[in-house]
Coordinates of C-alpha atoms in Angstrom, one line a residue:
Chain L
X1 CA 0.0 0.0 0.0
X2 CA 2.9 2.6 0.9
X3 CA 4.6 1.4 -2.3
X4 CA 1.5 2.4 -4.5
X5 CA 0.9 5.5 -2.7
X6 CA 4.7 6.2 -3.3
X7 CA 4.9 5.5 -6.6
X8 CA 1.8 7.8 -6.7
X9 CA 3.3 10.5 -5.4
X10 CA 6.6 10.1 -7.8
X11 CA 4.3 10.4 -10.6
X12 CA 2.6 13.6 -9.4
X13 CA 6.3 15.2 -8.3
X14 CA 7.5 14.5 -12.1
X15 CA 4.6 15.8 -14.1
X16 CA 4.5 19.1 -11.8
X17 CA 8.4 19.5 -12.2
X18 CA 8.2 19.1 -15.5
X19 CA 5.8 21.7 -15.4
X20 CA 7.5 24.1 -13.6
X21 CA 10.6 23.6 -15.6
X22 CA 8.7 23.8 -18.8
X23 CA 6.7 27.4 -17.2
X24 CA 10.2 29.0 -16.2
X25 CA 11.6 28.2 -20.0
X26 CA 8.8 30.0 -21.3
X27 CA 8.7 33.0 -19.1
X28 CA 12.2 33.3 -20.5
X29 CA 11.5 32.5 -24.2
X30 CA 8.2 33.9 -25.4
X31 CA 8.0 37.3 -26.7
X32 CA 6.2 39.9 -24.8
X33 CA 4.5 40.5 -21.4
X34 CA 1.2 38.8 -22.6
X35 CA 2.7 35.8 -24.0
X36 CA 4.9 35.3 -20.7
X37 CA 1.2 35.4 -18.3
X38 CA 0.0 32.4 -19.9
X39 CA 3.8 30.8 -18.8
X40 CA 2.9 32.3 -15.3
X41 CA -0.5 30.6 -15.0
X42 CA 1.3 27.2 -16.1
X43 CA 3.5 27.6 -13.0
X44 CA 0.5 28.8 -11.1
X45 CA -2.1 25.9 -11.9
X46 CA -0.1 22.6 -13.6
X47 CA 2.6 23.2 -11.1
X48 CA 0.9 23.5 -7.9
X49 CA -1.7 21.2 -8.4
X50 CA 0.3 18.2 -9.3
X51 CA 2.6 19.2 -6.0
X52 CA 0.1 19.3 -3.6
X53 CA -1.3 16.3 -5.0
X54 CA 1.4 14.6 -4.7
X55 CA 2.0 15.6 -0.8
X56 CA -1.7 14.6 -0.5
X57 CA -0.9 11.2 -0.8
X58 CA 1.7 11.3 1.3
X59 CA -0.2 12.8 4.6
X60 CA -3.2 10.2 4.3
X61 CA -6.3 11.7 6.2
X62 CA -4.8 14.4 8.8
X63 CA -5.0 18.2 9.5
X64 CA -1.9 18.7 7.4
X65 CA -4.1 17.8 4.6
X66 CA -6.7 20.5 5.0
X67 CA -3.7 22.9 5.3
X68 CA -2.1 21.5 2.0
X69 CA -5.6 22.0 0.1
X70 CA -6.0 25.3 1.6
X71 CA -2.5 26.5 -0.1
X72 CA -3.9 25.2 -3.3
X73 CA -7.4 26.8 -2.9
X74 CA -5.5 30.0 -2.1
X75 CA -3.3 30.5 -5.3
X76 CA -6.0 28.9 -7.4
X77 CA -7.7 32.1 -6.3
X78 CA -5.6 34.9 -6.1
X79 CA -3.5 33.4 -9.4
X80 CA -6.0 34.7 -12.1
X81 CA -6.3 37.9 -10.4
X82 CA -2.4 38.7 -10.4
X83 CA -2.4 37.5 -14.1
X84 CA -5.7 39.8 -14.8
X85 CA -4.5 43.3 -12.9
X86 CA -1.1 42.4 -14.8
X87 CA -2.5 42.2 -18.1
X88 CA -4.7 45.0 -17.8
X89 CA -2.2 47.3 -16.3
X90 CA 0.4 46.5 -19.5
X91 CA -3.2 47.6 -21.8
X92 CA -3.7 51.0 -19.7
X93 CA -0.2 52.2 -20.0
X94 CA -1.0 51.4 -24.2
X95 CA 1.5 48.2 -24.5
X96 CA -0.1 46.4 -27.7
X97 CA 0.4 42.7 -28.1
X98 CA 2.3 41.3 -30.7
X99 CA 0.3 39.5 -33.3
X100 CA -2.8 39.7 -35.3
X101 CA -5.9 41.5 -33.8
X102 CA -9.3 40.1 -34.8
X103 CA -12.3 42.4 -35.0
X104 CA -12.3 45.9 -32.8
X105 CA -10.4 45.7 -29.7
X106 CA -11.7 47.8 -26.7
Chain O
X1 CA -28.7 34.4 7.7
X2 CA -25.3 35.3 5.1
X3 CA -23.2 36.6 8.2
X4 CA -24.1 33.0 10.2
X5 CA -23.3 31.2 7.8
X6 CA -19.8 33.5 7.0
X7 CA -19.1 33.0 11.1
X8 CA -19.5 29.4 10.8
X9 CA -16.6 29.3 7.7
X10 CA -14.6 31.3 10.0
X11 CA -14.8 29.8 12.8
X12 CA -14.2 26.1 11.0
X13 CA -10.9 27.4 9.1
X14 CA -10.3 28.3 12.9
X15 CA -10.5 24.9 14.6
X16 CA -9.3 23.2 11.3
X17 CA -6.0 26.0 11.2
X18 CA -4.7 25.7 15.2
X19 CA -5.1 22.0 16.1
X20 CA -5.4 23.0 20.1
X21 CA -8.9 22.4 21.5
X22 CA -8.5 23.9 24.8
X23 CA -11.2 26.3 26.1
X24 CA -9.5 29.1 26.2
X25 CA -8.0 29.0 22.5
X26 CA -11.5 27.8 21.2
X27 CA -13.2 30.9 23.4
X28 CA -10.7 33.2 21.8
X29 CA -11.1 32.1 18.0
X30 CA -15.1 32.7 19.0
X31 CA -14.3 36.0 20.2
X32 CA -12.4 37.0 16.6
X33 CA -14.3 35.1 14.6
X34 CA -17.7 37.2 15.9
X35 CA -15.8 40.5 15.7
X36 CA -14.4 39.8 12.0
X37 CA -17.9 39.2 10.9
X38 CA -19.1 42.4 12.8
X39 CA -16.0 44.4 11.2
X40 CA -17.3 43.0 7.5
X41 CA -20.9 43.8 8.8
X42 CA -20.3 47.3 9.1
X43 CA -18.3 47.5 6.2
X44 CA -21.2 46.8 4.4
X45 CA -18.9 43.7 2.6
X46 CA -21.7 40.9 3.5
X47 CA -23.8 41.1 0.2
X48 CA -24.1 38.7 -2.8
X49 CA -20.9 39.3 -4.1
X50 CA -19.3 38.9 -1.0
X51 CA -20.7 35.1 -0.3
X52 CA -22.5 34.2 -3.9
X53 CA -24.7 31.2 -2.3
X54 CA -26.7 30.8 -5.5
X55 CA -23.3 29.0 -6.9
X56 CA -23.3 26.5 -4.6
X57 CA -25.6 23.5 -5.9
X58 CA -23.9 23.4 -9.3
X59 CA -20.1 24.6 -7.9
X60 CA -18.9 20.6 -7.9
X61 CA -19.9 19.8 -11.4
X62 CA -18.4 23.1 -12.7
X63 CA -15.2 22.8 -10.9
X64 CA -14.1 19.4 -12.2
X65 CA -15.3 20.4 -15.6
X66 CA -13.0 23.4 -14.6
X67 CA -10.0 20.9 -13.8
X68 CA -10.4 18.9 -16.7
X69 CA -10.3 22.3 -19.3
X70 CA -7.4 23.6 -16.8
X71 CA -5.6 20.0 -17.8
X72 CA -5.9 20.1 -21.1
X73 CA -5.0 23.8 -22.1
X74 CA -1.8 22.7 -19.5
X75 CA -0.9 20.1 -21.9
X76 CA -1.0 22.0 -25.2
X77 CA 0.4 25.3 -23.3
X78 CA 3.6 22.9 -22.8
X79 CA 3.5 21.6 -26.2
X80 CA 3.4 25.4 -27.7
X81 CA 6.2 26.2 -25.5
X82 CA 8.1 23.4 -26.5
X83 CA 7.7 23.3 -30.1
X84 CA 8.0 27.8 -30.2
X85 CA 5.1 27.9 -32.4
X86 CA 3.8 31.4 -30.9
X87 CA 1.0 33.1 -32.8
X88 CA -0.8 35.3 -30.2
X89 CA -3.7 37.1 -31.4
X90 CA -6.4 39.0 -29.3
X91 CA -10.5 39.2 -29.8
X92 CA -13.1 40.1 -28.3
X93 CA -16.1 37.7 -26.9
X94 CA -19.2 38.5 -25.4
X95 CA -20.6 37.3 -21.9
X96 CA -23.9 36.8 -21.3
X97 CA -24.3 36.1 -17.8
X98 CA -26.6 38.3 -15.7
X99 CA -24.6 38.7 -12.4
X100 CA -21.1 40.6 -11.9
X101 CA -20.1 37.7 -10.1
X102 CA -20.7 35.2 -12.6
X103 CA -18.8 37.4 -14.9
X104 CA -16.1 37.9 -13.0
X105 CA -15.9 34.4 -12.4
X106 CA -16.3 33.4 -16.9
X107 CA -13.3 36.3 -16.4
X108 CA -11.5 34.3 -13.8
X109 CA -11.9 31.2 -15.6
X110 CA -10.5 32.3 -19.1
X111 CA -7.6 33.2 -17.2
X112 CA -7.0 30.6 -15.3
X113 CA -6.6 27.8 -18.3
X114 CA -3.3 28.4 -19.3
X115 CA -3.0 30.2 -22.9
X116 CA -6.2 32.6 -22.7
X117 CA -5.5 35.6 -20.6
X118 CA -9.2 38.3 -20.1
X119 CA -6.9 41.4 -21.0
X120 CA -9.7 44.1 -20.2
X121 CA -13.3 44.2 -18.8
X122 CA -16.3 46.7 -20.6
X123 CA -19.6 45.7 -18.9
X124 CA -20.2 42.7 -20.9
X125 CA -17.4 42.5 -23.3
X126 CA -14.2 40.7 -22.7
X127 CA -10.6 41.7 -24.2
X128 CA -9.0 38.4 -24.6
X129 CA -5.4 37.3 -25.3
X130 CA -4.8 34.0 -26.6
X131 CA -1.4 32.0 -27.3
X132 CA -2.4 30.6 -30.5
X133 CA -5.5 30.4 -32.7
X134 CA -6.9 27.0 -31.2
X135 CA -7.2 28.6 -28.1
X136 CA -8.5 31.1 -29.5
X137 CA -11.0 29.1 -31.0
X138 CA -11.7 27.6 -27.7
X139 CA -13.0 30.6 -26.0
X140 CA -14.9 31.9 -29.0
X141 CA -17.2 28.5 -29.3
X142 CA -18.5 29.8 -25.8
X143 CA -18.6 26.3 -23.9
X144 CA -17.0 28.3 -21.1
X145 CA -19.5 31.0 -21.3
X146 CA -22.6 28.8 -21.3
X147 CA -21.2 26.7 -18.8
X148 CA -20.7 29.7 -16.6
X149 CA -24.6 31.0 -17.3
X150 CA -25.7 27.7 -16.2
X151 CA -23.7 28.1 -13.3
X152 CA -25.2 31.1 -12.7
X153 CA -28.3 29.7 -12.5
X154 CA -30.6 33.1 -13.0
X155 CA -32.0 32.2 -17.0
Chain F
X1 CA 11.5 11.8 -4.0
X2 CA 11.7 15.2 -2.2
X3 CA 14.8 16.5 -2.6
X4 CA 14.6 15.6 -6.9
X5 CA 11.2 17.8 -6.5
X6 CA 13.5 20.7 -4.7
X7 CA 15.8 20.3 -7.1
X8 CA 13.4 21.0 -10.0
X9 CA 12.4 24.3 -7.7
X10 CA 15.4 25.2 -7.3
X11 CA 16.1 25.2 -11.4
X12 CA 13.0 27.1 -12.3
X13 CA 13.8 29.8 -9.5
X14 CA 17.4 30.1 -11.3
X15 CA 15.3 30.4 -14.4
X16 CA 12.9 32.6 -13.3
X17 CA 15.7 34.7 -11.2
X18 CA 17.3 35.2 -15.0
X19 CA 13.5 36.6 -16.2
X20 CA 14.1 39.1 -13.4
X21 CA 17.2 40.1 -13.7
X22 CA 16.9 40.5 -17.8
X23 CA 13.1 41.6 -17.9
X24 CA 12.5 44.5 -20.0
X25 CA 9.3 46.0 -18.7
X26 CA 8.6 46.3 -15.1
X27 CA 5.4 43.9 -15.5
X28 CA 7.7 41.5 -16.7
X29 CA 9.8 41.8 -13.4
X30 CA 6.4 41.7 -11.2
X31 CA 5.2 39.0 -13.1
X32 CA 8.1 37.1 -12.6
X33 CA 9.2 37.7 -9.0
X34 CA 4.9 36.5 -8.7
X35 CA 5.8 33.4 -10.1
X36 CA 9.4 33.3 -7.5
X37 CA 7.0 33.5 -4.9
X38 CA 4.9 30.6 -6.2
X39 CA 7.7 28.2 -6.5
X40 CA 9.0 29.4 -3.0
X41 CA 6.0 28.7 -1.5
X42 CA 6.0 25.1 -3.2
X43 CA 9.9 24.9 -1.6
X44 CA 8.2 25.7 2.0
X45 CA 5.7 22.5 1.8
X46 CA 8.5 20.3 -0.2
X47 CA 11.1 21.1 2.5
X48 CA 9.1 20.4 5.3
X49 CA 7.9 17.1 4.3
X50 CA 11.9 16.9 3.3
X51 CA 13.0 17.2 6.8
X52 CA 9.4 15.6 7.9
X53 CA 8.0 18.4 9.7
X54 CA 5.0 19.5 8.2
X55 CA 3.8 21.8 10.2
X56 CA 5.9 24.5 8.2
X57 CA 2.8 24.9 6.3
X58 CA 1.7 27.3 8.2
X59 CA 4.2 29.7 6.8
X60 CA 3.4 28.5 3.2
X61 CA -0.4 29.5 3.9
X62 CA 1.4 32.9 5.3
X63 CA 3.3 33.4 1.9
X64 CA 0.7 32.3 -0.6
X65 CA -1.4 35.1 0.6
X66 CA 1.4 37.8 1.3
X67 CA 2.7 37.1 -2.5
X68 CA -0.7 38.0 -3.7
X69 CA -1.5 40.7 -1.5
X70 CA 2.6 42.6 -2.2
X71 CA 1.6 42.2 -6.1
X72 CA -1.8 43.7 -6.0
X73 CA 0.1 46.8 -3.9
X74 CA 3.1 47.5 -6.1
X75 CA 0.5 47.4 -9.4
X76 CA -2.2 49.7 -7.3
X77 CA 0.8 51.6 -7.1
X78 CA 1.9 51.5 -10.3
X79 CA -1.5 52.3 -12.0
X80 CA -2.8 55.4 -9.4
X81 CA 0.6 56.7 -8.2
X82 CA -0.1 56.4 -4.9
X83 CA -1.7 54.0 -2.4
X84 CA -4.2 56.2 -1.2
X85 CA -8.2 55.8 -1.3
X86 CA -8.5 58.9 -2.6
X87 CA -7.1 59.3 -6.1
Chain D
X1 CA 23.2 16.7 6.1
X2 CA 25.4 17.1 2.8
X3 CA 21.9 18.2 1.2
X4 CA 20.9 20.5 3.8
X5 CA 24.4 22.5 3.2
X6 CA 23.5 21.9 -1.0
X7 CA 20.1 24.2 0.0
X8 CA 21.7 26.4 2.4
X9 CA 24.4 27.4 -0.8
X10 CA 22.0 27.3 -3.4
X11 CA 19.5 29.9 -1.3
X12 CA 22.9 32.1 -0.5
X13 CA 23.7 32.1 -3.9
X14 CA 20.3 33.6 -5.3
X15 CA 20.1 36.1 -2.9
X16 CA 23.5 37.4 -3.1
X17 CA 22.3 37.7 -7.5
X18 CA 19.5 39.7 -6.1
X19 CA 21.6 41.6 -4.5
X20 CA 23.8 42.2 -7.2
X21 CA 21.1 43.0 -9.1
X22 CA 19.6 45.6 -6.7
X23 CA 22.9 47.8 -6.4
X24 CA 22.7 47.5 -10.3
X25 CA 19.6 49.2 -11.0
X26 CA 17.9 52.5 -11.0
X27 CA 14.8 52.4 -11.2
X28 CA 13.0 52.7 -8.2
X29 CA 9.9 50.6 -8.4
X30 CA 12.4 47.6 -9.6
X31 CA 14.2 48.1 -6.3
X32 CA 11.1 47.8 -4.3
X33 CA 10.4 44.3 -6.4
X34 CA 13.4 43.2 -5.9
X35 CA 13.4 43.9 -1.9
X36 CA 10.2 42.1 -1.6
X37 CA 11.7 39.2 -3.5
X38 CA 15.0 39.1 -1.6
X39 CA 12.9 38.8 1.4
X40 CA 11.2 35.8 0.2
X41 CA 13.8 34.1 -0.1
X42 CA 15.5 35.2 3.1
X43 CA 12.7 33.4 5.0
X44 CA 13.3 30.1 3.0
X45 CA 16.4 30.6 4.6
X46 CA 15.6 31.1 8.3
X47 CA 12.8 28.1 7.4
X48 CA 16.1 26.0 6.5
X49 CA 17.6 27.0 10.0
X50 CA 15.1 25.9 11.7
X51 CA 13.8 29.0 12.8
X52 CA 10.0 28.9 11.8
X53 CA 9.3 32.1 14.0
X54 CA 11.7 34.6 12.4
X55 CA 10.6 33.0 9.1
X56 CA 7.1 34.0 9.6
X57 CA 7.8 37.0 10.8
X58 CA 10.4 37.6 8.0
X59 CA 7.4 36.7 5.7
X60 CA 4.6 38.9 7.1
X61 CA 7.1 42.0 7.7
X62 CA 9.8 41.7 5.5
X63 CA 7.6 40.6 2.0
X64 CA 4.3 42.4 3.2
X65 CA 4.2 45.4 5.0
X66 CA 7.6 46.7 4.9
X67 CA 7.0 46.4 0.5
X68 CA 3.8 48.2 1.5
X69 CA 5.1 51.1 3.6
X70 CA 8.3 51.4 0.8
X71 CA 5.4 51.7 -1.7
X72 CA 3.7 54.2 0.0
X73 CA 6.4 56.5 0.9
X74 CA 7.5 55.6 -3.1
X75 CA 4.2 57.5 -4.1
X76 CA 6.5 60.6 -3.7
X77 CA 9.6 59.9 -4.8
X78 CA 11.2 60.9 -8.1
X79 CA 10.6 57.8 -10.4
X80 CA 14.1 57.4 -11.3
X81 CA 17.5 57.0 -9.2
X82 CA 20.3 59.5 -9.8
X83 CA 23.5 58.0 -10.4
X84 CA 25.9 58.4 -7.5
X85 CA 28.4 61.3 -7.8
X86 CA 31.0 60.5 -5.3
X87 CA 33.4 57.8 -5.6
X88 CA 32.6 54.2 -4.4
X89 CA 35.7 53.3 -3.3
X90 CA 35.8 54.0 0.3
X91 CA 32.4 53.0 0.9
X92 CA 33.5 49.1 -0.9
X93 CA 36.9 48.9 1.5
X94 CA 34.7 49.6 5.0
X95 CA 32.3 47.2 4.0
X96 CA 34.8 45.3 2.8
X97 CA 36.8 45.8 6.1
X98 CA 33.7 45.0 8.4
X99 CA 32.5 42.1 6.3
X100 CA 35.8 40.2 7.2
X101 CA 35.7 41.1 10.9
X102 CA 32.3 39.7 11.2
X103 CA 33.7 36.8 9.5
X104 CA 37.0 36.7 11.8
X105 CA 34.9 36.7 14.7
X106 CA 32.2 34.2 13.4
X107 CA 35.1 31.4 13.9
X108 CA 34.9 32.0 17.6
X109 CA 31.2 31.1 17.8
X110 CA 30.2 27.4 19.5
X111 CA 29.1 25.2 16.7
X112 CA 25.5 25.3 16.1
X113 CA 23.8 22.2 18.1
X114 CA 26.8 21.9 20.6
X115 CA 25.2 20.7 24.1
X116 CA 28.5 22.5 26.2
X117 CA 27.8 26.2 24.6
X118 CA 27.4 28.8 26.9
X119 CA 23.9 29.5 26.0
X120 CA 23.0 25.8 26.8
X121 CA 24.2 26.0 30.3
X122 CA 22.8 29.1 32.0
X123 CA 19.3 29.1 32.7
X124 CA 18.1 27.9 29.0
X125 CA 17.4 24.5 30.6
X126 CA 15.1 25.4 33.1
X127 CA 12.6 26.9 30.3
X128 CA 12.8 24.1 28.6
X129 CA 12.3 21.9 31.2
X130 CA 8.9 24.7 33.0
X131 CA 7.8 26.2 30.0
X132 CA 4.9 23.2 29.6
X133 CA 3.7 23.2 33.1
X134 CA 4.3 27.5 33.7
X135 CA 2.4 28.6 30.7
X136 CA 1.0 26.0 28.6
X137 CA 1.5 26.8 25.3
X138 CA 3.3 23.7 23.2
X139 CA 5.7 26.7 21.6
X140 CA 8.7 26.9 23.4
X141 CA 9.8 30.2 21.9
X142 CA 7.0 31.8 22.1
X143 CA 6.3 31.2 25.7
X144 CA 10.1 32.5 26.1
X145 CA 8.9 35.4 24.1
X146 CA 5.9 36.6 25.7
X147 CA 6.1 35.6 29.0
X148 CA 9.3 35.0 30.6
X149 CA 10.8 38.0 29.2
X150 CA 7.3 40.0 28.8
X151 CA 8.4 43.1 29.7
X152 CA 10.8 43.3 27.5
X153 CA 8.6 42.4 24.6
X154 CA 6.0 44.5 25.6
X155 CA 8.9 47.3 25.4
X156 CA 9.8 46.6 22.0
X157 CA 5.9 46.3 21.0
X158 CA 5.4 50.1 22.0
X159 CA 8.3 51.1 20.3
X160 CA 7.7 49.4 17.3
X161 CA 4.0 50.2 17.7
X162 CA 4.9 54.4 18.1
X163 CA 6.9 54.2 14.7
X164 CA 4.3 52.3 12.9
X165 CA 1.7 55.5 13.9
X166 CA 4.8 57.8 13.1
X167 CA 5.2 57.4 9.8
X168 CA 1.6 56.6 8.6
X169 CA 1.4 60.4 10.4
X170 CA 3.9 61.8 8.2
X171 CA 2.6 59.9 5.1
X172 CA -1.0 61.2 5.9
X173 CA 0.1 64.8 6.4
X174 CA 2.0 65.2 3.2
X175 CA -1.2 63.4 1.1
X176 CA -3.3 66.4 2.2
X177 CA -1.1 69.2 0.9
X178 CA 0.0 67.1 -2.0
X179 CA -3.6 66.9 -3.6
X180 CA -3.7 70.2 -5.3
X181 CA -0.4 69.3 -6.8
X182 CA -1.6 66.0 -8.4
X183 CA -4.7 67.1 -10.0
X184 CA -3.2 68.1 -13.5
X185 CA -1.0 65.6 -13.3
X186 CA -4.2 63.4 -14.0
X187 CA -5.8 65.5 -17.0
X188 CA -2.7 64.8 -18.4
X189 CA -2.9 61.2 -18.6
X190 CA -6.6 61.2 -19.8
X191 CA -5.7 63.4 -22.9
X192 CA -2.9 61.3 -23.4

C-alpha cells in the first residue's frame, strides 16, 4: 500500500516539475509580457496542483491535509487575479500585443 | 442568515487551522471570529458578491469540468512552448451572464486555463489574449461561457 | 522523492531569477518575482515534508497570501501613483 | 546533512544575484520588487535553519508590509534614481573591512547544536524543562517570548507600535497638501 501511494506520489512530483521547468523556460522565451502570463499561469495551476497532490498522498487523512488543500485553494484564487491586474495594467499604459488583432479591440 | 453562515466558515478554518482544542483557544477564535464578521458587517462587505450562495448546488460539477479544461489547455500550453510555435492574437467575446459575479468568475476562468488571458473588462465584453488560434477558438465557441450561465443559475 | 522535487524548484527559481534580472518592462519583473514567490511557497511545503516536519505549512499558507496581496500593492501603485483611497 | 548544506548554498547564492542586481539598477519601483523578492527568499532561509518564527515574521514584515510602507512613501519619490556622484571606493573597502571582521569573529562562535555552549548551560534548561507546566503553550519560543521575558517584549511592542503610527502620520500629512499638486497631473494622462 505505501509502495503504491509512493509510486503515486513520484508520478505527481514529475509531471509538476516538468511543469514548472517547462513554465520557467517559457517566461524566458516567449516574446512579450502577454505571452509570458500564460507561462505564469502554467507555473500557477499545472505546477501547484500536481505538487500538492502529490504531498496529498503522502499525509493520508490528517489536519496537514486541509492545510495543503487550503494552499492550493488560495493560489487557485488569487492566481488569475495577479495574471488579470497584470494584463490589464500592460493595456492601460497602451503596450499592444504582438500579433494579429481580430475584429475591434476595446 | 449570510453573516451566520460566514461565522460558521470562520470559525471552521479556525479549529481546522490551530489544532489545540482547549477552552481558552476555542473561546478566543469565537471571540475573533464574531468581531471579524461584525468588522465586515459594518463595512457593508456581507452582500451577494461577497458570499454568492446561488453558486453553490452546481459549484462541484463546474469545478471538475474546470479541472479537466485547466488539464488540457496545460498540456498544449507545454507543447506550444516546446515546439515555439507562438501566434498570439487578441479578440473580443461576449458574456452573457446576468450577475457581476458570474462574470467575473467566466473572467477568472479564461484566465485561469493556461493560454487565454481576459486582457480588459467593458460591462459585458471581454478583451481576450490567446497564445495561439486554437485557443483562440476555444473561448470563441462559448462552452465556457454557457457553462458559466448555467452556473449562474438566473435564466 | 523530495529532494529531486526541490531540485526541480530550485532550477525554475534560477530560471525565473534570469527573467528578473533580464526583464524588460517592469510587469515583466512583477510577473516574474509573482511566479518566484509561487515556487518558494512550493519549496516551504517540499522542504518540510523533506525534513518531515510538516507543520511548516503554516508559513506556506502565510506566503501564498502575502505574495498576492505585495503584487496587487506594487501594481495599485503603479497604476494610481499612490496607495491612497482617494485618487 | 550534505543536502541540507547543497540548500543552504543554493539559497545564498540567489540572494546574493538579487543583491547584485539591486545595487545595479535604477529604477526605483524595480528596487522595491526586488526587496520584496529578496525577502522571500530570506525566509526560506531562516525556514532552512530551523527558525520557523523569524521566518514568519520575516514573511509577514519583511515581504508584506515593509514592501507596502516602501510603496507608500514611493508615491512621492522621483521615479528614477540618480547615479551616484562621489566615488565608491571608500564605501566598498569599509564594507569590505567589516564584512571580514564579522567573519573573523564568526570562527569563535560554538558550533551550532553543541550541548557544552554557553547559552546551553545558563538558565536555558530550566525553560525548557517549566515552560509546559508555567504557561502551557506547546511553543517553546513563544512562551520565552511573551512571558518570561514580557516586559521586555512588551517594550519593544510600544516602540515598534509608536513608529508604525509615526510614519503613517507623516505619510498622511503630506497626502493632504500634495492633492492640489496631483490634479493636473491626472488631465494629463486622460488626454494622453
Amino acid at each position: 500500500m505505501e509502495l503504491i501511494l509512493d509510486i503515486f506520489t513520484g508520478i505527481c512530483f514529475f509531471i509538476g516539475s516538468l511543469s514548472i521547468i517547462i513554465g520557467a523556460c517559457g517566461l524566458i522565451k516567449l516574446p512579450d509580457v502577454f505571452s509570458r502570463i500564460h507561462a505564469a499561469g502554467m507555473i500557477d495551476t499545472g505546477g501547484t496542483a500536481f505538487f500538492i497532490l502529490g504531498m496529498v498522498f503522502q499525509t493520508g487523512w490528517s489536519l496537514i491535509t486541509v492545510k495543503l488543500i487550503l494552499i492550493g485553494v488560495f493560489i487557485f484564487f488569487t492566481s488569475p487575479v495577479t495574471s488579470h491586474v497584470t494584463a490589464n495594467l500592460a493595456r492601460q499604459k497602451n503596450i499592444l500585443p504582438v500579433g494579429k488583432k481580430i475584429g475591434k479591440i476595446l | 442568515m449570510k453573516s451566520l453562515i460566514l461565522f460558521l466558515i470562520l470559525l471552521t478554518l479556525w479549529l481546522l487551522m490551530s489544532g489545540h482544542y482547549s477552552i481558552l483557544i476555542i473561546s478566543l477564535g469565537i471571540f475573533s471570529c464574531a468581531f471579524c464578521v461584525y468588522v465586515a458587517k459594518r463595512g457593508k462587505l456581507i452582500d451577494d458578491e461577497g458570499l454568492p450562495i446561488f453558486f453553490i448546488p452546481r459549484l462541484l460539477n463546474y469545478l471538475i469540468w474546470l479541472f479537466k479544461e485547466i488539464l488540457k489547455s496545460n498540456l498544449s500550453t507545454a507543447k506550444v512552448i516546446i515546439n515555439g510555435k507562438v501566434e498570439p492574437e487578441t479578440f473580443t467575446v461576449k458574456a452573457s451572464q446576468v450577475t457581476d459575479v458570474a462574470k467575473v468568475t467566466y473572467a477568472n476562468s479564461i484566465t485561469l486555463t493556461p493560454g487565454t488571458v481576459t486582457t480588459k473588462m467593458q460591462k459585458d465584453v471581454f478583451e481576450v489574449h490567446a497564445l495561439n488560434s486554437d485557443f483562440g477558438n476555444d473561448v470563441r465557441t462559448n462552452e465556457m461561457d454557457n457553462k458559466v450561465t448555467w452556473l449562474e443559475g438566473k435564466k | 522523492m523530495f529532494l529531486a522535487a526541490l531540485i526541480a524548484c530550485a532550477i525554475t527559481g534560477i530560471l525565473i531569477l534570469v527573467r528578473i534580472i533580464l526583464g524588460k518592462t517592469t510587469f515583466d519583473r512583477i510577473l516574474a518575482v509573482n511566479s518566484l514567490g509561487t515556487v518558494i511557497v512550493i519549496g516551504i511545503s517540499l522542504h518540510g515534508f523533506y525534513s518531515s516536519r510538516p507543520e511548516f505549512l503554516d508559513i506556506a499558507i502565510v506566503y501564498a497570501l502575502i505574495n498576492f496581496i505585495g503584487t496587487v500593492a506594487v501594481l495599485k501603485l503603479f497604476s494610481t501613483g499612490s496607495l491612497g483611497g482617494d485618487t | 546533512m550534505i543536502s541540507e548544506l547543497l540548500i543552504n548554498a543554493f539559497l545564498v547564492t540567489i540572494m546574493l544575484s538579487i543583491a547584485i542586481a539591486l545595487i545595479k539598477t535604477r529604477t526605483v519601483i524595480f528596487t522595491v520588487i526586488l526587496t520584496s523578492a529578496y525577502s522571500l527568499v530570506a525566509a526560506l532561509m531562516f525556514i532552512t535553519l530551523d527558525a520557523v518564527d523569524v521566518a514568519f515574521t520575516e514573511a509577514s514584515v519583511g515581504a508584506g508590509i515593509s514592501t507596502i510602507l516602501f510603496l507608500a512613501a514611493m508615491a512621492y519619490l522621483p521615479k528614477k534614481e540618480e547615479d551616484s556622484i562621489s566615488s565608491e571606493f571608500i564605501p566598498a573597502l569599509s564594507c569590505i573591512i567589516l564584512g571580514g571582521i564579522l567573519i573573523w569573529c564568526s570562527f569563535d562562535l560554538p558550533e551550532i547544536g553543541q550541548l557544552t555552549a554557553p547559552i546551553h548551560q545558563h538558565i536555558a534548561p530550566e525553560y525548557i524543562k517549566g515552560s509546559k507546566e508555567d504557561i502551557g503553550i506547546p511553543n517553546i519560543v513563544t512562551s520565552v517570548l511573551a512571558s518570561y521575558r514580557g516586559y521586555d517584549t512588551f517594550g519593544e511592542t510600544i516602540v515598534v507600535f509608536t513608529a508604525g503610527v509615526a510614519v503613517l502620520a507623516l505619510l498622511e500629512k503630506k497626502n493632504t497638501t500634495k492633492k492640489n499638486k496631483s490634479q493636473p497631473k491626472q488631465k494629463i494622462r486622460k488626454n494622453a
